[in-house]
Amino acid sequence: MTTPLVVIRVELPAYCYSFNIEVPGTSTVLDVKQAISTACTGQPRPEGQRIIWRGRCLDDVEKISELWPSSTERRIVHLSVRPSAWTGGPPN
């Protein structure tokens, strides 16, 4: 049986850019970073990303299901990327 996918809204305030990703509900923050690397313009490397939720940086091992236990709660994170982590140019 496959795990249902959840939608996470990723906001990149430094570039006035946002997008959605879909990851399994059992994912960790590291899994989210890898999905961001694939979906985001400029494909930032996971090790150069910081994901911020409710004012704090999330650790790679934190589980999405523990951050958002309710399926009705909107999942929104802010993304900060070190300049050296962009594999392409950052979004315009």
PDB file of N, CA and C in Angstrom:
ATOM      1  N   MET A   1       0.850  -1.187   0.000  1.00  0.00           N
ATOM      2  CA  MET A   1       0.000   0.000   0.000  1.00  0.00           C
ATOM      3  C   MET A   1       0.887   1.239   0.000  1.00  0.00           C
ATOM      4  N   THR A   2       0.584   2.183  -0.855  1.00  0.00           N
ATOM      5  CA  THR A   2       1.382   3.396  -0.925  1.00  0.00           C
ATOM      6  C   THR A   2       0.905   4.418   0.090  1.00  0.00           C
ATOM      7  N   THR A   3       1.858   5.209   0.552  1.00  0.00           N
ATOM      8  CA  THR A   3       1.551   6.269   1.494  1.00  0.00           C
ATOM      9  C   THR A   3       0.939   7.441   0.732  1.00  0.00           C
ATOM     10  N   PRO A   4      -0.135   8.031   1.244  1.00  0.00           N
ATOM     11  CA  PRO A   4      -0.723   9.171   0.548  1.00  0.00           C
ATOM     12  C   PRO A   4       0.247  10.356   0.488  1.00  0.00           C
ATOM     13  N   LEU A   5       0.174  11.090  -0.595  1.00  0.00           N
ATOM     14  CA  LEU A   5       1.025  12.262  -0.762  1.00  0.00           C
ATOM     15  C   LEU A   5       0.391  13.469  -0.079  1.00  0.00           C
ATOM     16  N   VAL A   6       1.241  14.329   0.451  1.00  0.00           N
ATOM     17  CA  VAL A   6       0.784  15.591   1.028  1.00  0.00           C
ATOM     18  C   VAL A   6       1.419  16.730   0.241  1.00  0.00           C
ATOM     19  N   VAL A   7       0.705  17.827   0.158  1.00  0.00           N
ATOM     20  CA  VAL A   7       1.184  19.010  -0.552  1.00  0.00           C
ATOM     21  C   VAL A   7       1.785  19.977   0.453  1.00  0.00           C
ATOM     22  N   ILE A   8       2.980  20.444   0.146  1.00  0.00           N
ATOM     23  CA  ILE A   8       3.649  21.444   0.979  1.00  0.00           C
ATOM     24  C   ILE A   8       3.902  22.660   0.106  1.00  0.00           C
ATOM     25  N   ARG A   9       3.482  23.809   0.587  1.00  0.00           N
ATOM     26  CA  ARG A   9       3.739  25.079  -0.094  1.00  0.00           C
ATOM     27  C   ARG A   9       5.101  25.574   0.370  1.00  0.00           C
ATOM     28  N   VAL A  10       5.981  25.837  -0.579  1.00  0.00           N
ATOM     29  CA  VAL A  10       7.342  26.300  -0.275  1.00  0.00           C
ATOM     30  C   VAL A  10       7.446  27.753  -0.736  1.00  0.00           C
ATOM     31  N   GLU A  11       7.780  28.630   0.190  1.00  0.00           N
ATOM     32  CA  GLU A  11       7.935  30.039  -0.129  1.00  0.00           C
ATOM     33  C   GLU A  11       9.402  30.424  -0.001  1.00  0.00           C
ATOM     34  N   LEU A  12       9.899  31.079  -1.009  1.00  0.00           N
ATOM     35  CA  LEU A  12      11.295  31.534  -1.077  1.00  0.00           C
ATOM     36  C   LEU A  12      11.254  33.066  -1.080  1.00  0.00           C
ATOM     37  N   PRO A  13      11.127  33.684   0.108  1.00  0.00           N
ATOM     38  CA  PRO A  13      10.893  35.127   0.177  1.00  0.00           C
ATOM     39  C   PRO A  13      11.997  35.982  -0.452  1.00  0.00           C
ATOM     40  N   ALA A  14      13.224  35.545  -0.407  1.00  0.00           N
ATOM     41  CA  ALA A  14      14.331  36.336  -0.956  1.00  0.00           C
ATOM     42  C   ALA A  14      14.174  36.574  -2.453  1.00  0.00           C
ATOM     43  N   TYR A  15      13.401  35.721  -3.118  1.00  0.00           N
ATOM     44  CA  TYR A  15      13.224  35.840  -4.570  1.00  0.00           C
ATOM     45  C   TYR A  15      11.756  36.021  -4.965  1.00  0.00           C
ATOM     46  N   CYS A  16      10.888  36.300  -3.975  1.00  0.00           N
ATOM     47  CA  CYS A  16       9.450  36.453  -4.241  1.00  0.00           C
ATOM     48  C   CYS A  16       8.944  35.296  -5.099  1.00  0.00           C
ATOM     49  N   TYR A  17       9.267  34.090  -4.690  1.00  0.00           N
ATOM     50  CA  TYR A  17       8.965  32.889  -5.470  1.00  0.00           C
ATOM     51  C   TYR A  17       8.340  31.853  -4.553  1.00  0.00           C
ATOM     52  N   SER A  18       7.336  31.156  -5.024  1.00  0.00           N
ATOM     53  CA  SER A  18       6.743  30.065  -4.251  1.00  0.00           C
ATOM     54  C   SER A  18       6.260  28.980  -5.203  1.00  0.00           C
ATOM     55  N   PHE A  19       6.150  27.782  -4.666  1.00  0.00           N
ATOM     56  CA  PHE A  19       5.744  26.625  -5.453  1.00  0.00           C
ATOM     57  C   PHE A  19       5.274  25.526  -4.510  1.00  0.00           C
ATOM     58  N   ASN A  20       4.633  24.517  -5.047  1.00  0.00           N
ATOM     59  CA  ASN A  20       4.153  23.380  -4.259  1.00  0.00           C
ATOM     60  C   ASN A  20       4.977  22.145  -4.587  1.00  0.00           C
ATOM     61  N   ILE A  21       5.162  21.314  -3.580  1.00  0.00           N
ATOM     62  CA  ILE A  21       5.750  19.988  -3.791  1.00  0.00           C
ATOM     63  C   ILE A  21       4.808  18.960  -3.191  1.00  0.00           C
ATOM     64  N   GLU A  22       4.930  17.728  -3.644  1.00  0.00           N
ATOM     65  CA  GLU A  22       4.172  16.613  -3.073  1.00  0.00           C
ATOM     66  C   GLU A  22       5.163  15.570  -2.580  1.00  0.00           C
ATOM     67  N   VAL A  23       4.990  15.159  -1.329  1.00  0.00           N
ATOM     68  CA  VAL A  23       5.843  14.130  -0.733  1.00  0.00           C
ATOM     69  C   VAL A  23       4.954  13.171   0.052  1.00  0.00           C
ATOM     70  N   PRO A  24       5.419  11.937   0.263  1.00  0.00           N
ATOM     71  CA  PRO A  24       4.648  11.024   1.120  1.00  0.00           C
ATOM     72  C   PRO A  24       4.507  11.590   2.531  1.00  0.00           C
ATOM     73  N   GLY A  25       3.407  11.307   3.182  1.00  0.00           N
ATOM     74  CA  GLY A  25       3.163  11.782   4.530  1.00  0.00           C
ATOM     75  C   GLY A  25       4.162  11.278   5.553  1.00  0.00           C
ATOM     76  N   THR A  26       4.885  10.231   5.225  1.00  0.00           N
ATOM     77  CA  THR A  26       5.889   9.667   6.138  1.00  0.00           C
ATOM     78  C   THR A  26       7.274  10.278   5.932  1.00  0.00           C
ATOM     79  N   SER A  27       7.376  11.277   5.082  1.00  0.00           N
ATOM     80  CA  SER A  27       8.672  11.873   4.739  1.00  0.00           C
ATOM     81  C   SER A  27       9.318  12.598   5.905  1.00  0.00           C
ATOM     82  N   THR A  28      10.635  12.743   5.800  1.00  0.00           N
ATOM     83  CA  THR A  28      11.397  13.565   6.728  1.00  0.00           C
ATOM     84  C   THR A  28      11.687  14.901   6.051  1.00  0.00           C
ATOM     85  N   VAL A  29      12.237  15.820   6.803  1.00  0.00           N
ATOM     86  CA  VAL A  29      12.619  17.118   6.242  1.00  0.00           C
ATOM     87  C   VAL A  29      13.673  16.929   5.151  1.00  0.00           C
ATOM     88  N   LEU A  30      14.566  15.973   5.301  1.00  0.00           N
ATOM     89  CA  LEU A  30      15.558  15.710   4.256  1.00  0.00           C
ATOM     90  C   LEU A  30      14.867  15.293   2.954  1.00  0.00           C
ATOM     91  N   ASP A  31      13.818  14.477   3.049  1.00  0.00           N
ATOM     92  CA  ASP A  31      13.052  14.099   1.856  1.00  0.00           C
ATOM     93  C   ASP A  31      12.420  15.331   1.199  1.00  0.00           C
ATOM     94  N   VAL A  32      11.943  16.251   2.026  1.00  0.00           N
ATOM     95  CA  VAL A  32      11.356  17.491   1.513  1.00  0.00           C
ATOM     96  C   VAL A  32      12.425  18.303   0.776  1.00  0.00           C
ATOM     97  N   LYS A  33      13.619  18.389   1.359  1.00  0.00           N
ATOM     98  CA  LYS A  33      14.711  19.123   0.710  1.00  0.00           C
ATOM     99  C   LYS A  33      15.061  18.506  -0.641  1.00  0.00           C
ATOM    100  N   GLN A  34      15.049  17.200  -0.720  1.00  0.00           N
ATOM    101  CA  GLN A  34      15.347  16.544  -1.994  1.00  0.00           C
ATOM    102  C   GLN A  34      14.251  16.824  -3.021  1.00  0.00           C
ATOM    103  N   ALA A  35      13.002  16.856  -2.579  1.00  0.00           N
ATOM    104  CA  ALA A  35      11.901  17.195  -3.486  1.00  0.00           C
ATOM    105  C   ALA A  35      12.005  18.647  -3.943  1.00  0.00           C
ATOM    106  N   ILE A  36      12.412  19.527  -3.044  1.00  0.00           N
ATOM    107  CA  ILE A  36      12.614  20.936  -3.402  1.00  0.00           C
ATOM    108  C   ILE A  36      13.711  21.053  -4.446  1.00  0.00           C
ATOM    109  N   SER A  37      14.778  20.316  -4.274  1.00  0.00           N
ATOM    110  CA  SER A  37      15.892  20.360  -5.223  1.00  0.00           C
ATOM    111  C   SER A  37      15.438  19.991  -6.624  1.00  0.00           C
ATOM    112  N   THR A  38      14.497  19.081  -6.721  1.00  0.00           N
ATOM    113  CA  THR A  38      13.974  18.652  -8.012  1.00  0.00           C
ATOM    114  C   THR A  38      12.980  19.662  -8.589  1.00  0.00           C
ATOM    115  N   ALA A  39      12.126  20.222  -7.738  1.00  0.00           N
ATOM    116  CA  ALA A  39      11.018  21.055  -8.208  1.00  0.00           C
ATOM    117  C   ALA A  39      11.344  22.534  -8.366  1.00  0.00           C
ATOM    118  N   CYS A  40      12.288  23.029  -7.607  1.00  0.00           N
ATOM    119  CA  CYS A  40      12.570  24.464  -7.577  1.00  0.00           C
ATOM    120  C   CYS A  40      13.457  24.889  -8.744  1.00  0.00           C
ATOM    121  N   THR A  41      13.122  26.013  -9.351  1.00  0.00           N
ATOM    122  CA  THR A  41      13.982  26.614 -10.368  1.00  0.00           C
ATOM    123  C   THR A  41      15.364  26.839  -9.764  1.00  0.00           C
ATOM    124  N   GLY A  42      16.414  26.470 -10.460  1.00  0.00           N
ATOM    125  CA  GLY A  42      17.778  26.616  -9.956  1.00  0.00           C
ATOM    126  C   GLY A  42      18.280  25.415  -9.185  1.00  0.00           C
ATOM    127  N   GLN A  43      17.390  24.494  -8.869  1.00  0.00           N
ATOM    128  CA  GLN A  43      17.698  23.230  -8.201  1.00  0.00           C
ATOM    129  C   GLN A  43      18.747  23.355  -7.081  1.00  0.00           C
ATOM    130  N   PRO A  44      18.366  23.984  -5.973  1.00  0.00           N
ATOM    131  CA  PRO A  44      19.310  24.117  -4.860  1.00  0.00           C
ATOM    132  C   PRO A  44      19.648  22.765  -4.231  1.00  0.00           C
ATOM    133  N   ARG A  45      20.917  22.556  -3.955  1.00  0.00           N
ATOM    134  CA  ARG A  45      21.345  21.309  -3.307  1.00  0.00           C
ATOM    135  C   ARG A  45      20.731  21.221  -1.904  1.00  0.00           C
ATOM    136  N   PRO A  46      20.292  20.033  -1.497  1.00  0.00           N
ATOM    137  CA  PRO A  46      19.682  19.877  -0.174  1.00  0.00           C
ATOM    138  C   PRO A  46      20.566  20.370   0.978  1.00  0.00           C
ATOM    139  N   GLU A  47      21.867  20.149   0.885  1.00  0.00           N
ATOM    140  CA  GLU A  47      22.743  20.547   1.995  1.00  0.00           C
ATOM    141  C   GLU A  47      22.865  22.061   2.141  1.00  0.00           C
ATOM    142  N   GLY A  48      22.456  22.822   1.130  1.00  0.00           N
ATOM    143  CA  GLY A  48      22.495  24.281   1.202  1.00  0.00           C
ATOM    144  C   GLY A  48      21.155  24.917   1.513  1.00  0.00           C
ATOM    145  N   GLN A  49      20.150  24.103   1.786  1.00  0.00           N
ATOM    146  CA  GLN A  49      18.808  24.601   2.085  1.00  0.00           C
ATOM    147  C   GLN A  49      18.568  24.642   3.589  1.00  0.00           C
ATOM    148  N   ARG A  50      17.838  25.663   4.005  1.00  0.00           N
ATOM    149  CA  ARG A  50      17.305  25.706   5.365  1.00  0.00           C
ATOM    150  C   ARG A  50      15.800  25.858   5.231  1.00  0.00           C
ATOM    151  N   ILE A  51      15.081  24.966   5.873  1.00  0.00           N
ATOM    152  CA  ILE A  51      13.626  25.029   5.857  1.00  0.00           C
ATOM    153  C   ILE A  51      13.170  25.602   7.197  1.00  0.00           C
ATOM    154  N   ILE A  52      12.373  26.649   7.110  1.00  0.00           N
ATOM    155  CA  ILE A  52      11.925  27.361   8.303  1.00  0.00           C
ATOM    156  C   ILE A  52      10.418  27.207   8.418  1.00  0.00           C
ATOM    157  N   TRP A  53       9.985  26.817   9.599  1.00  0.00           N
ATOM    158  CA  TRP A  53       8.566  26.613   9.877  1.00  0.00           C
ATOM    159  C   TRP A  53       8.274  27.185  11.250  1.00  0.00           C
ATOM    160  N   ARG A  54       7.300  28.069  11.310  1.00  0.00           N
ATOM    161  CA  ARG A  54       6.917  28.710  12.566  1.00  0.00           C
ATOM    162  C   ARG A  54       8.117  29.338  13.273  1.00  0.00           C
ATOM    163  N   GLY A  55       8.990  29.949  12.499  1.00  0.00           N
ATOM    164  CA  GLY A  55      10.109  30.706  13.052  1.00  0.00           C
ATOM    165  C   GLY A  55      11.337  29.907  13.452  1.00  0.00           C
ATOM    166  N   ARG A  56      11.375  28.630  13.160  1.00  0.00           N
ATOM    167  CA  ARG A  56      12.565  27.844  13.508  1.00  0.00           C
ATOM    168  C   ARG A  56      13.025  26.994  12.341  1.00  0.00           C
ATOM    169  N   CYS A  57      14.327  26.755  12.293  1.00  0.00           N
ATOM    170  CA  CYS A  57      14.897  25.886  11.258  1.00  0.00           C
ATOM    171  C   CYS A  57      14.618  24.436  11.635  1.00  0.00           C
ATOM    172  N   LEU A  58      14.171  23.678  10.662  1.00  0.00           N
ATOM    173  CA  LEU A  58      13.847  22.275  10.910  1.00  0.00           C
ATOM    174  C   LEU A  58      15.077  21.397  10.696  1.00  0.00           C
ATOM    175  N   ASP A  59      15.212  20.379  11.530  1.00  0.00           N
ATOM    176  CA  ASP A  59      16.288  19.400  11.395  1.00  0.00           C
ATOM    177  C   ASP A  59      15.908  18.383  10.323  1.00  0.00           C
ATOM    178  N   ASP A  60      16.908  17.844   9.647  1.00  0.00           N
ATOM    179  CA  ASP A  60      16.680  16.893   8.560  1.00  0.00           C
ATOM    180  C   ASP A  60      15.905  15.648   8.992  1.00  0.00           C
ATOM    181  N   VAL A  61      15.998  15.269  10.247  1.00  0.00           N
ATOM    182  CA  VAL A  61      15.372  14.024  10.705  1.00  0.00           C
ATOM    183  C   VAL A  61      13.929  14.202  11.181  1.00  0.00           C
ATOM    184  N   GLU A  62      13.454  15.431  11.246  1.00  0.00           N
ATOM    185  CA  GLU A  62      12.075  15.646  11.699  1.00  0.00           C
ATOM    186  C   GLU A  62      11.093  15.092  10.668  1.00  0.00           C
ATOM    187  N   LYS A  63       9.999  14.557  11.159  1.00  0.00           N
ATOM    188  CA  LYS A  63       9.008  13.911  10.298  1.00  0.00           C
ATOM    189  C   LYS A  63       7.852  14.869  10.006  1.00  0.00           C
ATOM    190  N   ILE A  64       7.432  14.856   8.759  1.00  0.00           N
ATOM    191  CA  ILE A  64       6.324  15.695   8.322  1.00  0.00           C
ATOM    192  C   ILE A  64       5.063  15.374   9.117  1.00  0.00           C
ATOM    193  N   SER A  65       4.829  14.112   9.377  1.00  0.00           N
ATOM    194  CA  SER A  65       3.614  13.696  10.094  1.00  0.00           C
ATOM    195  C   SER A  65       3.572  14.245  11.527  1.00  0.00           C
ATOM    196  N   GLU A  66       4.730  14.537  12.109  1.00  0.00           N
ATOM    197  CA  GLU A  66       4.764  15.098  13.457  1.00  0.00           C
ATOM    198  C   GLU A  66       4.627  16.617  13.436  1.00  0.00           C
ATOM    199  N   LEU A  67       5.075  17.250  12.360  1.00  0.00           N
ATOM    200  CA  LEU A  67       4.937  18.699  12.248  1.00  0.00           C
ATOM    201  C   LEU A  67       3.496  19.091  11.970  1.00  0.00           C
ATOM    202  N   TRP A  68       2.831  18.324  11.119  1.00  0.00           N
ATOM    203  CA  TRP A  68       1.441  18.586  10.747  1.00  0.00           C
ATOM    204  C   TRP A  68       0.614  17.332  11.000  1.00  0.00           C
ATOM    205  N   PRO A  69       0.232  17.076  12.250  1.00  0.00           N
ATOM    206  CA  PRO A  69      -0.542  15.865  12.531  1.00  0.00           C
ATOM    207  C   PRO A  69      -1.959  15.908  11.949  1.00  0.00           C
ATOM    208  N   SER A  70      -2.488  17.110  11.747  1.00  0.00           N
ATOM    209  CA  SER A  70      -3.834  17.240  11.195  1.00  0.00           C
ATOM    210  C   SER A  70      -3.760  17.307   9.676  1.00  0.00           C
ATOM    211  N   SER A  71      -4.595  16.544   9.028  1.00  0.00           N
ATOM    212  CA  SER A  71      -4.593  16.539   7.567  1.00  0.00           C
ATOM    213  C   SER A  71      -5.252  17.794   7.001  1.00  0.00           C
ATOM    214  N   THR A  72      -5.944  18.564   7.835  1.00  0.00           N
ATOM    215  CA  THR A  72      -6.615  19.772   7.353  1.00  0.00           C
ATOM    216  C   THR A  72      -5.742  21.018   7.473  1.00  0.00           C
ATOM    217  N   GLU A  73      -4.659  20.935   8.226  1.00  0.00           N
ATOM    218  CA  GLU A  73      -3.785  22.097   8.410  1.00  0.00           C
ATOM    219  C   GLU A  73      -2.969  22.361   7.149  1.00  0.00           C
ATOM    220  N   ARG A  74      -2.887  23.633   6.751  1.00  0.00           N
ATOM    221  CA  ARG A  74      -2.089  23.988   5.575  1.00  0.00           C
ATOM    222  C   ARG A  74      -0.612  23.820   5.903  1.00  0.00           C
ATOM    223  N   ARG A  75       0.111  23.230   4.990  1.00  0.00           N
ATOM    224  CA  ARG A  75       1.537  22.978   5.178  1.00  0.00           C
ATOM    225  C   ARG A  75       2.317  24.012   4.381  1.00  0.00           C
ATOM    226  N   ILE A  76       2.893  24.980   5.085  1.00  0.00           N
ATOM    227  CA  ILE A  76       3.638  26.055   4.441  1.00  0.00           C
ATOM    228  C   ILE A  76       4.979  26.198   5.146  1.00  0.00           C
ATOM    229  N   VAL A  77       6.048  26.247   4.357  1.00  0.00           N
ATOM    230  CA  VAL A  77       7.391  26.452   4.905  1.00  0.00           C
ATOM    231  C   VAL A  77       8.076  27.575   4.137  1.00  0.00           C
ATOM    232  N   HIS A  78       9.050  28.186   4.768  1.00  0.00           N
ATOM    233  CA  HIS A  78       9.909  29.157   4.098  1.00  0.00           C
ATOM    234  C   HIS A  78      11.234  28.475   3.805  1.00  0.00           C
ATOM    235  N   LEU A  79      11.811  28.836   2.699  1.00  0.00           N
ATOM    236  CA  LEU A  79      13.071  28.233   2.266  1.00  0.00           C
ATOM    237  C   LEU A  79      14.138  29.308   2.176  1.00  0.00           C
ATOM    238  N   SER A  80      15.284  29.027   2.747  1.00  0.00           N
ATOM    239  CA  SER A  80      16.461  29.874   2.617  1.00  0.00           C
ATOM    240  C   SER A  80      17.543  29.018   1.971  1.00  0.00           C
ATOM    241  N   VAL A  81      18.237  29.584   0.989  1.00  0.00           N
ATOM    242  CA  VAL A  81      19.253  28.830   0.249  1.00  0.00           C
ATOM    243  C   VAL A  81      20.564  29.608   0.260  1.00  0.00           C
ATOM    244  N   ARG A  82      21.634  28.936   0.658  1.00  0.00           N
ATOM    245  CA  ARG A  82      22.963  29.558   0.554  1.00  0.00           C
ATOM    246  C   ARG A  82      23.273  29.829  -0.908  1.00  0.00           C
ATOM    247  N   PRO A  83      23.891  30.948  -1.234  1.00  0.00           N
ATOM    248  CA  PRO A  83      24.201  31.265  -2.646  1.00  0.00           C
ATOM    249  C   PRO A  83      25.000  30.170  -3.353  1.00  0.00           C
ATOM    250  N   SER A  84      25.889  29.511  -2.651  1.00  0.00           N
ATOM    251  CA  SER A  84      26.708  28.466  -3.284  1.00  0.00           C
ATOM    252  C   SER A  84      25.942  27.169  -3.534  1.00  0.00           C
ATOM    253  N   ALA A  85      24.727  27.059  -3.021  1.00  0.00           N
ATOM    254  CA  ALA A  85      23.955  25.816  -3.170  1.00  0.00           C
ATOM    255  C   ALA A  85      23.161  25.746  -4.463  1.00  0.00           C
ATOM    256  N   TRP A  86      23.043  26.862  -5.173  1.00  0.00           N
ATOM    257  CA  TRP A  86      22.292  26.829  -6.429  1.00  0.00           C
ATOM    258  C   TRP A  86      23.097  26.103  -7.499  1.00  0.00           C
ATOM    259  N   THR A  87      22.491  25.096  -8.123  1.00  0.00           N
ATOM    260  CA  THR A  87      23.172  24.417  -9.220  1.00  0.00           C
ATOM    261  C   THR A  87      22.945  25.144 -10.537  1.00  0.00           C
ATOM    262  N   GLY A  88      21.856  25.879 -10.612  1.00  0.00           N
ATOM    263  CA  GLY A  88      21.559  26.779 -11.711  1.00  0.00           C
ATOM    264  C   GLY A  88      21.358  28.145 -11.095  1.00  0.00           C
ATOM    265  N   GLY A  89      20.901  29.091 -11.848  1.00  0.00           N
ATOM    266  CA  GLY A  89      20.623  30.406 -11.255  1.00  0.00           C
ATOM    267  C   GLY A  89      19.396  30.367 -10.397  1.00  0.00           C
ATOM    268  N   PRO A  90      19.318  31.215  -9.376  1.00  0.00           N
ATOM    269  CA  PRO A  90      18.116  31.276  -8.551  1.00  0.00           C
ATOM    270  C   PRO A  90      16.938  31.824  -9.360  1.00  0.00           C
ATOM    271  N   PRO A  91      15.722  31.654  -8.860  1.00  0.00           N
ATOM    272  CA  PRO A  91      14.552  32.151  -9.602  1.00  0.00           C
ATOM    273  C   PRO A  91      14.634  33.668  -9.810  1.00  0.00           C
ATOM    274  N   ASN A  92      14.092  34.121 -10.913  1.00  0.00           N
ATOM    275  CA  ASN A  92      14.048  35.568 -11.195  1.00  0.00           C
ATOM    276  C   ASN A  92      12.734  36.144 -10.736  1.00  0.00           C
TER     277      ASN A  92
END
